[in-house]
mmCIF file of C-alpha atoms in Angstrom:
data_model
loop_
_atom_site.group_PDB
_atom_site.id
_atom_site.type_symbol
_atom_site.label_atom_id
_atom_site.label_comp_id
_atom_site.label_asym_id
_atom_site.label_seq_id
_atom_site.Cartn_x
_atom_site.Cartn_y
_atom_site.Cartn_z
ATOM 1 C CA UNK A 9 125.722 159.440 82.406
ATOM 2 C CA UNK A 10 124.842 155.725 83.624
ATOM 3 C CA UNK A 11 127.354 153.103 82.047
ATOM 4 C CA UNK A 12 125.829 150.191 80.628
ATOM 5 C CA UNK A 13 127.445 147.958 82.653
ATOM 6 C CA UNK A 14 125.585 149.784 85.820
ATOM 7 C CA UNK A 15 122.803 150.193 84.074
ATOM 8 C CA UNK A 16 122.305 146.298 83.723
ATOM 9 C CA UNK A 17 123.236 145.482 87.363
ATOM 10 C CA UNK A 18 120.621 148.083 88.235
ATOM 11 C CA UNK A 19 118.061 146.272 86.593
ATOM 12 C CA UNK A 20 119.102 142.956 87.696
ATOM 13 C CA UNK A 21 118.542 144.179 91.214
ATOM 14 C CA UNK A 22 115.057 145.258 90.154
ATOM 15 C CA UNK A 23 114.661 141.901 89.060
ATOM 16 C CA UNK A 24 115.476 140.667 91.756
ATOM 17 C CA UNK A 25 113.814 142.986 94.708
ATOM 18 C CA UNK A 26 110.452 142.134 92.247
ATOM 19 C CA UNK A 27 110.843 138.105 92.796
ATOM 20 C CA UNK A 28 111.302 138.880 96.268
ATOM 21 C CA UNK A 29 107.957 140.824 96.814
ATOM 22 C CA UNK A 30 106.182 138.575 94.218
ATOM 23 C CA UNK A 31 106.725 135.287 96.489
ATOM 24 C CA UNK A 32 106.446 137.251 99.794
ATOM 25 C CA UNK A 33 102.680 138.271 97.895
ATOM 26 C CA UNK A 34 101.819 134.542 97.251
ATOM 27 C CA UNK A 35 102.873 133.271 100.818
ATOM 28 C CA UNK A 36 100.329 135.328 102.275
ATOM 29 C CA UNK A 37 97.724 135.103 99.384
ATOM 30 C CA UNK A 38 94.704 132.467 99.866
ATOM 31 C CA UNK A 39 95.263 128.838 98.837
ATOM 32 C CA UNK A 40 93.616 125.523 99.322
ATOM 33 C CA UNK A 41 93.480 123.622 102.163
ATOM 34 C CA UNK A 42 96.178 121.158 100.989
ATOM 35 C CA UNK A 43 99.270 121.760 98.595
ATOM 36 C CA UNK A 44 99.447 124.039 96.845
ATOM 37 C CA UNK A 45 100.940 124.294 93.536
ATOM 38 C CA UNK A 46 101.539 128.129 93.051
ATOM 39 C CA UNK A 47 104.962 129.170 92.736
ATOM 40 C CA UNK A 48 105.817 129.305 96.509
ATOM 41 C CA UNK A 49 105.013 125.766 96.748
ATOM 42 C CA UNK A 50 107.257 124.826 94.110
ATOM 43 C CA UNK A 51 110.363 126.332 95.893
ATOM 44 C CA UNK A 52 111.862 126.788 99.424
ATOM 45 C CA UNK A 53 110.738 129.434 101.626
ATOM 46 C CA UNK A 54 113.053 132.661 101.670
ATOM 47 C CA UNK A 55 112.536 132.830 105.458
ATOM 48 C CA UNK A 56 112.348 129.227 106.063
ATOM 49 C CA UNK A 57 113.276 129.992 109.818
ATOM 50 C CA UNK A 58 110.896 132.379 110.709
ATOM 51 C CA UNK A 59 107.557 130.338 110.456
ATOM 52 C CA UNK A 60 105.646 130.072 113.474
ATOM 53 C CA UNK A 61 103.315 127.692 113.308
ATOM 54 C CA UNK A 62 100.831 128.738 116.210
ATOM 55 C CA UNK A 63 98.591 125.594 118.264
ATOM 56 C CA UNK A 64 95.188 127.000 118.304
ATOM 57 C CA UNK A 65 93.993 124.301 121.087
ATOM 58 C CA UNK A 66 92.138 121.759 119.333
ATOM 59 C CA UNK A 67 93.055 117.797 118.772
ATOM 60 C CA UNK A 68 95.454 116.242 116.912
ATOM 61 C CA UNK A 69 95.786 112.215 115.845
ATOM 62 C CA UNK A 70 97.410 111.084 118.803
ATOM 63 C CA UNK A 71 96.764 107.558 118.434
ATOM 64 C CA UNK A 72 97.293 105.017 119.682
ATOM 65 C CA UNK A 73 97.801 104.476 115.689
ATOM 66 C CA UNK A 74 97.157 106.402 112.617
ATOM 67 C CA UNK A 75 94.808 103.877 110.854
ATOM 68 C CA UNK A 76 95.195 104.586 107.069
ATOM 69 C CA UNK A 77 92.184 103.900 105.274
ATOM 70 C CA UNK A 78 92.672 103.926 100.915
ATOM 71 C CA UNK A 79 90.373 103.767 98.481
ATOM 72 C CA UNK A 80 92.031 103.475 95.198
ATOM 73 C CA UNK A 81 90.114 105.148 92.621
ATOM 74 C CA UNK A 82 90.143 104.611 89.090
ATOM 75 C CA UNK A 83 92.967 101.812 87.561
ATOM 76 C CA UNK A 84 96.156 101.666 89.443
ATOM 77 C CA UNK A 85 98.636 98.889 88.167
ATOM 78 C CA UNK A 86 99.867 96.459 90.651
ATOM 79 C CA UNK A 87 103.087 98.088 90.561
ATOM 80 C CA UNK A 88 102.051 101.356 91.479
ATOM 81 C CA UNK A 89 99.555 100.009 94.535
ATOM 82 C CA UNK A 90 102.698 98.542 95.714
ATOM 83 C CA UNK A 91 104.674 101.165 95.710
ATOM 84 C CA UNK A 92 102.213 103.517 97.905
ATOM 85 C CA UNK A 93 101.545 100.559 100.195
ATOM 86 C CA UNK A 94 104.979 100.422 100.934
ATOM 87 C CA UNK A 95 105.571 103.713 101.948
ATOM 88 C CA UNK A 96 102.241 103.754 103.931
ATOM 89 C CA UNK A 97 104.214 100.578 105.545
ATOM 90 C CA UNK A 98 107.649 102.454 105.847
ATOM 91 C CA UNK A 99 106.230 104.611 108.793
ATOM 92 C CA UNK A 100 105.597 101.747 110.993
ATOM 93 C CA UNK A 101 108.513 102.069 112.982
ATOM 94 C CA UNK A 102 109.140 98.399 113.538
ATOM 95 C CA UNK A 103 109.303 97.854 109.952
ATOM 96 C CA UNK A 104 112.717 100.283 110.231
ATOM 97 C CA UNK A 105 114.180 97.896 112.898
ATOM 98 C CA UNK A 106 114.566 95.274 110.273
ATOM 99 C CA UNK A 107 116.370 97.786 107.631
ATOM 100 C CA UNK A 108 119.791 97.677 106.675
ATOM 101 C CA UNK A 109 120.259 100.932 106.012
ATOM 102 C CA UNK A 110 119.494 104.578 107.520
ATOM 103 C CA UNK A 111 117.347 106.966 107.669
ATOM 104 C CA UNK A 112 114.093 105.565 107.152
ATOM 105 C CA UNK A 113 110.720 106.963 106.504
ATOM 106 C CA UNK A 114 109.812 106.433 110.014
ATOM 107 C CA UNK A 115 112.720 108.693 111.018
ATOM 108 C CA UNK A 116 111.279 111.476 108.660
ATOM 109 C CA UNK A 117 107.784 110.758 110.734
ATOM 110 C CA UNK A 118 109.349 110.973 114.182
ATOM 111 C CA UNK A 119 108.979 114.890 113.575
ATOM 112 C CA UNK A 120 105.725 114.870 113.831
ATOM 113 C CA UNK A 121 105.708 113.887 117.299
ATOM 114 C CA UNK A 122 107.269 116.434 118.714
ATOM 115 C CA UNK A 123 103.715 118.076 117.664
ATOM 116 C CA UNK A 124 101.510 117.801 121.013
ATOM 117 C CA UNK A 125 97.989 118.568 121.876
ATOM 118 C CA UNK A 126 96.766 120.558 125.258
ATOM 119 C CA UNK A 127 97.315 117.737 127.553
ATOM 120 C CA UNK A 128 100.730 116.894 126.214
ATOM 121 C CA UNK A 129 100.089 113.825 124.337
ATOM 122 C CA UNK A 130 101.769 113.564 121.279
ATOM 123 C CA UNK A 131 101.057 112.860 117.456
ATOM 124 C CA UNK A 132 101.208 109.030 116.987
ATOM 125 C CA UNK A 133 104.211 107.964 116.451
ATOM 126 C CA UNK A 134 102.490 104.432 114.323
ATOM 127 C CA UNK A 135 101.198 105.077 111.357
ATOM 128 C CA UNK A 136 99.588 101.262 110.028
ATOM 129 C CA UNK A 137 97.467 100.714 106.273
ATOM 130 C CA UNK A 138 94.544 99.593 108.000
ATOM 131 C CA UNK A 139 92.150 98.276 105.172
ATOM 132 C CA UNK A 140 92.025 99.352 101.241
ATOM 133 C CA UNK A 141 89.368 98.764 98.361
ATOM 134 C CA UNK A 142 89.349 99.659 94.560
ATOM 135 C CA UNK A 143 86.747 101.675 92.727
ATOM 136 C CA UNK A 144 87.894 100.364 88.978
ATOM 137 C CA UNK A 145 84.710 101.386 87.424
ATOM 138 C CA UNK A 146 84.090 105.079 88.430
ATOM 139 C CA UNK A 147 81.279 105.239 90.734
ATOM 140 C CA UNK A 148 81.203 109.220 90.335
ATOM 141 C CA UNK A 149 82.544 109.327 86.711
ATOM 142 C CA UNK A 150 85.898 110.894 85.917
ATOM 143 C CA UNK A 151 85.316 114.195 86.352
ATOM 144 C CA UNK A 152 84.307 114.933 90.564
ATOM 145 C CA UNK A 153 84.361 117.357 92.391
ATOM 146 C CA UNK A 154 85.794 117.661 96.445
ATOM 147 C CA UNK A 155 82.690 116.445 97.627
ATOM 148 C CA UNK A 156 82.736 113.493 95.738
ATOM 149 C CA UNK A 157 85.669 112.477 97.960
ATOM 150 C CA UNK A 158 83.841 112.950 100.834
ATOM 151 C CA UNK A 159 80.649 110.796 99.568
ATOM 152 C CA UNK A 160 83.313 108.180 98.463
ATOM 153 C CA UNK A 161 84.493 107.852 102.291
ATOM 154 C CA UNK A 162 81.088 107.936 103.620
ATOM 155 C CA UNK A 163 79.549 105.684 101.679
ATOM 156 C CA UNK A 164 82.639 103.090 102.374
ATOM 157 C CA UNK A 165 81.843 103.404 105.820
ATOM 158 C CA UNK A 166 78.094 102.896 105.091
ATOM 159 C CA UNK A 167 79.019 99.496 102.965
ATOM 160 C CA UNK A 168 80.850 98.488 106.103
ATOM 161 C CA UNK A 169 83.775 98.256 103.917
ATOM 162 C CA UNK A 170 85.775 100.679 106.594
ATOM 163 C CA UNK A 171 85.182 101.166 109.990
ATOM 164 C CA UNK A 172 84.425 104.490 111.855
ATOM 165 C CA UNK A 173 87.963 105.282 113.030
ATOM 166 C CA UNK A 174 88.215 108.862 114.729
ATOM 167 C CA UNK A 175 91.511 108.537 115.104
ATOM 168 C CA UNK A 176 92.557 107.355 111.166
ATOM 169 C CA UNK A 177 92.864 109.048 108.458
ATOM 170 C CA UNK A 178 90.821 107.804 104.622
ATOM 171 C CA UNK A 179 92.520 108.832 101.755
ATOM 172 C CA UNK A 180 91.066 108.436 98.636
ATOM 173 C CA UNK A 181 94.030 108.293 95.834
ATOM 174 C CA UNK A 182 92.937 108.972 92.046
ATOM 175 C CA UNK A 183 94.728 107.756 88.695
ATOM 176 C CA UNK A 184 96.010 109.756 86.456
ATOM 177 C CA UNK A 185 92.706 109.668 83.956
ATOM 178 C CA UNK A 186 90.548 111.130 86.950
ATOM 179 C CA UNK A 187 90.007 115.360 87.276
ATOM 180 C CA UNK A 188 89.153 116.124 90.761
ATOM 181 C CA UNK A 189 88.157 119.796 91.845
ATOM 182 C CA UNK A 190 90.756 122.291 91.782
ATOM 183 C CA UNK A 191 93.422 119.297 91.804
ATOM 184 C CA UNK A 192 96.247 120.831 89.517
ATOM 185 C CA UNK A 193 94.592 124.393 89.442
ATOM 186 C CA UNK A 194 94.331 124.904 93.563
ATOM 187 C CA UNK A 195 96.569 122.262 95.224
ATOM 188 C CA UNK A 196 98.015 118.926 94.933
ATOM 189 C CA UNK A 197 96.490 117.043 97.904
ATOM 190 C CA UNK A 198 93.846 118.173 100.716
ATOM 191 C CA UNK A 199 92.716 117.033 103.687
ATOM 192 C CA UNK A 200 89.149 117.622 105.641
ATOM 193 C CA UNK A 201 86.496 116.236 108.034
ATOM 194 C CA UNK A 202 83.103 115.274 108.378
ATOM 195 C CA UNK A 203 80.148 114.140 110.705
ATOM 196 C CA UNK A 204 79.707 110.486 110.577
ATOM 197 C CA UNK A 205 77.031 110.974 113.722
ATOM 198 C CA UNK A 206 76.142 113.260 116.014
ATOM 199 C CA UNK A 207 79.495 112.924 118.050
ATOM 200 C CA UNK A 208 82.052 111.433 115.367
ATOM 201 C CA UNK A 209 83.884 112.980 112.922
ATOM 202 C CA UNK A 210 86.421 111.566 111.090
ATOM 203 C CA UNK A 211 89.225 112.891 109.133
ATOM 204 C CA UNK A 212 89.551 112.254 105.106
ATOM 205 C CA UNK A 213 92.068 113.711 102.487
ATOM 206 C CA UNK A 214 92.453 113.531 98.735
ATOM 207 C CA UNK A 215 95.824 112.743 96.524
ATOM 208 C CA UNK A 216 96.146 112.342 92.787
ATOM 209 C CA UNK A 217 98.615 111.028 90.015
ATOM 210 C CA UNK A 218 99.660 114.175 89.070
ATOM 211 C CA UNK A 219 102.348 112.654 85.998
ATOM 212 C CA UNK A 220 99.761 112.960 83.130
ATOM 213 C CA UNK A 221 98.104 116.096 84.238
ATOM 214 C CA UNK A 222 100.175 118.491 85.817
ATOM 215 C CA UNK A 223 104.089 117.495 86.668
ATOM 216 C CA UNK A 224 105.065 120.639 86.507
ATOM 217 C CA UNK A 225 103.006 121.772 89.355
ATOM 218 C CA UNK A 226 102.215 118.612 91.544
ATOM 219 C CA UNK A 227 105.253 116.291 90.683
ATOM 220 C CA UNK A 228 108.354 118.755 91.299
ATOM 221 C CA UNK A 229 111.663 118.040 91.433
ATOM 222 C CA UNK A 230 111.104 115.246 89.701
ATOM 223 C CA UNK A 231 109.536 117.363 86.560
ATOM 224 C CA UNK A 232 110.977 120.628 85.355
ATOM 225 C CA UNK A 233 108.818 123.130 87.242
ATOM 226 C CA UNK A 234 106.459 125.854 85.571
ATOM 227 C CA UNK A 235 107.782 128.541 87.837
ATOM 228 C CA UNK A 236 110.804 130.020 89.698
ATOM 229 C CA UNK A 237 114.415 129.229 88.965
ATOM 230 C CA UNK A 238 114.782 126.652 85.697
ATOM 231 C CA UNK A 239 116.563 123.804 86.689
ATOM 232 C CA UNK A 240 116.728 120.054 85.579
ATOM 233 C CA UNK A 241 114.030 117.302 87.102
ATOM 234 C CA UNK A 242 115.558 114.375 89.033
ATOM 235 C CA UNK A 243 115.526 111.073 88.102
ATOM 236 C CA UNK A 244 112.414 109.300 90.471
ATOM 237 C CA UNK A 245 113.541 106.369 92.050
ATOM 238 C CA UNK A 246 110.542 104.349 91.064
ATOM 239 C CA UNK A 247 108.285 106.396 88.690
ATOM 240 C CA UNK A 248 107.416 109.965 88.404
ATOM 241 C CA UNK A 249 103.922 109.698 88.976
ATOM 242 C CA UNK A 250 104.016 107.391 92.151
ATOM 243 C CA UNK A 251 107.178 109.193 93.994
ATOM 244 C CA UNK A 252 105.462 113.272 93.216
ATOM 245 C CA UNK A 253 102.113 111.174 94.970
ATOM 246 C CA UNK A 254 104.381 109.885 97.649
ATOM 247 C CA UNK A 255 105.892 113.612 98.197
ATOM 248 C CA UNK A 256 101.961 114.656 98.150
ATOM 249 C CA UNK A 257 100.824 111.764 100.389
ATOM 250 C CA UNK A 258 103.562 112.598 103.075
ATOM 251 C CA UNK A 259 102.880 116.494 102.983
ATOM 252 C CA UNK A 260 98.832 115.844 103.291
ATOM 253 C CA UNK A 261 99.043 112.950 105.691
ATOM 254 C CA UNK A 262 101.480 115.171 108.218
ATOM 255 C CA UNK A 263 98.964 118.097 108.298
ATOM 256 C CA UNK A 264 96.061 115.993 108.577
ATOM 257 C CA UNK A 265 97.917 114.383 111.522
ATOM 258 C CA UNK A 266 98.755 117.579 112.990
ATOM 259 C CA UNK A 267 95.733 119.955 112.209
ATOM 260 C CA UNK A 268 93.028 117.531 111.269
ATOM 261 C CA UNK A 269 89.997 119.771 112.155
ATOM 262 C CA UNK A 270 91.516 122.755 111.317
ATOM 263 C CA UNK A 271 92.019 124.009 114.900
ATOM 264 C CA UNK A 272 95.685 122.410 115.522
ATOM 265 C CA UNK A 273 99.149 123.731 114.221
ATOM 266 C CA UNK A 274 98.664 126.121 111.248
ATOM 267 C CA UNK A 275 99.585 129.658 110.376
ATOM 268 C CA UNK A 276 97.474 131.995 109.196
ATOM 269 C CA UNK A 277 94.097 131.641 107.646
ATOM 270 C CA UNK A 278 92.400 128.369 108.606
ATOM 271 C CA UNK A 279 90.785 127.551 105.391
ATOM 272 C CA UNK A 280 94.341 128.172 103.804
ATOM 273 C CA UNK A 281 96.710 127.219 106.349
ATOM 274 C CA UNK A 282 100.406 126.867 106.254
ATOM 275 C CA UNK A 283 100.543 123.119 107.929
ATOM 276 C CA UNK A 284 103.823 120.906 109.064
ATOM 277 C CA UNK A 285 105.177 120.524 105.538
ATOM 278 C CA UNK A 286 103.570 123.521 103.852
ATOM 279 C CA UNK A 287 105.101 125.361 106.221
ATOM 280 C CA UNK A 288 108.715 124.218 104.432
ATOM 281 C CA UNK A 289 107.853 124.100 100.631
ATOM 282 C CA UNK A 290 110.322 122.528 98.422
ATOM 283 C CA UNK A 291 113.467 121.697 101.347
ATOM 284 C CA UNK A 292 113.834 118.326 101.025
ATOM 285 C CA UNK A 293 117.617 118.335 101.981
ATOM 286 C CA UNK A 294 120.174 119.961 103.561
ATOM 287 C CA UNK A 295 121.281 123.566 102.145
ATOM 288 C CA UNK A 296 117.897 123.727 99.606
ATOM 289 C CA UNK A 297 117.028 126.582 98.096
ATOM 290 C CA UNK A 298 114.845 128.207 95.972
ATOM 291 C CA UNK A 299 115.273 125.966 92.522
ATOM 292 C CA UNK A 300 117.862 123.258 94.538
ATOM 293 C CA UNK A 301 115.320 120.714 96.929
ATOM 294 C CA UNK A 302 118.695 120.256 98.738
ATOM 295 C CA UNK A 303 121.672 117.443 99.255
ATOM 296 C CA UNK A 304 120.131 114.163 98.236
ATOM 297 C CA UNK A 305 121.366 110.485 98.559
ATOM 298 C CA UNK A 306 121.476 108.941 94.348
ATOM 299 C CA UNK A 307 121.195 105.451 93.839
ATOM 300 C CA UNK A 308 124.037 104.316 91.768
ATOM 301 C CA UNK A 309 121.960 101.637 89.584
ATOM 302 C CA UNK A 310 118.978 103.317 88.617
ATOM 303 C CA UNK A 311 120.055 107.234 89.790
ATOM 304 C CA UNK A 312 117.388 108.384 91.459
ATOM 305 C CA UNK A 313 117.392 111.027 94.017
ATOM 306 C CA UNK A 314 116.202 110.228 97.441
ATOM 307 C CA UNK A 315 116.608 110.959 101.233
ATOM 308 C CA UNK A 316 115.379 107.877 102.768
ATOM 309 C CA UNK A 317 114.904 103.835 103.014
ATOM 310 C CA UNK A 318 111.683 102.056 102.762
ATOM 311 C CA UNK A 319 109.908 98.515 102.985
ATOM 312 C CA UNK A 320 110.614 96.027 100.581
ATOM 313 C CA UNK A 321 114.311 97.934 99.585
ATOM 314 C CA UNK A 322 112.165 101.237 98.553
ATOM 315 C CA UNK A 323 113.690 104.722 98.036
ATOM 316 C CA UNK A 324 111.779 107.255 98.429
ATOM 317 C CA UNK A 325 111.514 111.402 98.492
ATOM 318 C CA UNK A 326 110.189 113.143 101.879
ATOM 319 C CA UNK A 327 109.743 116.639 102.494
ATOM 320 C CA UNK A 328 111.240 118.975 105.272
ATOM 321 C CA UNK A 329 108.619 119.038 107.915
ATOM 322 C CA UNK A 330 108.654 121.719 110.738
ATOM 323 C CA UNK A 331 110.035 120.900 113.947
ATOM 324 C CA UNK A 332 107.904 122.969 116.953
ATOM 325 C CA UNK A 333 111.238 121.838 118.710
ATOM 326 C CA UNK A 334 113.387 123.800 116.832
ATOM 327 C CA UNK A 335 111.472 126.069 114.993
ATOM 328 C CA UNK A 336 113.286 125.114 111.878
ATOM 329 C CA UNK A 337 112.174 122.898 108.947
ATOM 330 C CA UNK A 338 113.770 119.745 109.538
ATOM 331 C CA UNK A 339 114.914 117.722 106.911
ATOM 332 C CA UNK A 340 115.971 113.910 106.888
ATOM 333 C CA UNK A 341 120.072 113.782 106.861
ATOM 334 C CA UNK A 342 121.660 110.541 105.759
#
């Protein structure tokens, strides 16, 4: 006769062998071009190691600069501009020469070029904020869909308001009182393209506040998540809402850069692709694990968690990013 005592390990390993299957089920089940905030994307990959993610041939952003290209829609407070245009200015390497103190954003982005294209050439290493304008007043109301993103970026180019940049990227960031299309149901940022004539395309993406509407999917570890392994949020060294877009902004902007037309570095299905961050969800230090985003640096006066310096004395959170070096997602180590 079982004791209890066995019985309950028993069905603590069921438990267990069941979590196992259920996230090896949602890392191959179809997801949004983007983030995605399903429970695998909440915590770190089981098998972090053992992603491949395979070149399929096509180009990447190889410069000579990612030009970023914002459109701020909806009310953003000075405050919180600031903060996203200074980690937009973090990745300018030069800006990192005159820091203090290491590692910097741009030594989180110096991953991505170790991603190279058929000839060789690598992703850009300079990432600049090109241009941005405001959209205060709604132009496509406060409920839009995907495509709304795109006619947001087109028609900025069509006001001459942007330039056509092949080689930049034109994000269009939306405040927390704006619904966008399966934002908070289906991801947490995307990325896409379109034909701006017959031989240019050029390469947009889509990030929202995520505080008001869904922290416990889009602004994690710095909100208790909604699934996996219960665990206390992290104190966000400048607001919860700006640092989870941050996160967002770095995961989206890194597979833009290194699969912007869909035919770069991905694994598996190309309209649901596991990109250069998705690739590592939730390590963001060293020794993360499922529930645990890793080792983080805490600032002693306001203690927020971090893993690296930014412009204008930020700190901010950056997610492993796969290195094609090493095969291994690489994380930012202080």
């Amino acid at each position: 006769m079982m004791r209890m005592g066995d019985r309950q390990l028993m069905i603590r390993s069921l438990l267990f062998l069941l979590l196992v299957s259920i996230v090896g089920l949602l890392a191959i089940a179809p997801c949004s071009h983007g983030l995605n905030p399903k429970p695998d994307d909440q915590l770190p990959s089981l098998v972090t190691t053992s992603t491949q993610l395979k070149y399929h041939n096509g180009p990447l952003l190889t410069g000579p600069t990612i030009n970023i290209y914002l459109i701020w829609y909806g009310p953003f407070s000075l405050t919180n501009r600031t903060i996203i245009s200074n980690f937009f200015a973090s990745l300018d390497p030069s800006t990192a020469h005159s820091l203090r103190r290491q590692p910097t954003v741009s030594t989180w982005w110096a991953t991505a070029k170790s991603y190279k294209d058929a000839t060789g050439k690598p992703v850009s290493g300079s990432v600049k904020l090109a241009r941005e304008v405001g959209d205060v007043n709604y132009s496509r109301g406060k409920n839009i869909k995907r495509a709304d993103i795109a006619i947001l970026v087109k028609n900025a180019i069509a006001q001459k308001a942007f330039p056509v940049d092949p080689t930049g990227i034109y994000f269009v960031l939306t405040a927390a009182d704006v619904t966008v299309e399966k934002f908070c149901m289906g991801s947490c940022g995307f990325h896409d393209s379109f034909m701006v004539s017959p031989t240019e395309r050029v390469v947009y993406a889509h990030v929202g506040d995520p505080h008001a509407q869904c922290p416990s999917l889009c602004a994690w570890p710095y909100a208790v998540p909604s699934y996996g392994p219960p665990g206390p949020a992290l104190v966000a060294p400048n607001s919860v809402g700006m640092d989870a877009m941050v996160v967002n902004i770095a995961t989206v902007l890194a597979g833009a850069a290194t699969n912007p037309l869909k035919t770069g570095y991905f694994q598996g299905d190309a309209l649901a692709p596991l990109e250069a961050v998705t690739a590592c969800p939730g390590i963001f230090g060293a020794d993360a694990y499922p529930g645990y985003p890793g080792k983080l640096m805490v600032d002693q006066a306001s203690k927020g968690s971090f893993n690296v310096y930014g412009a204008e004395g930020r700190m901010f959170l950056v997610p492993g990013m796969w290195d094609p070096l090493s095969l291994t997602c690489k994380v930012v180590v202080a």
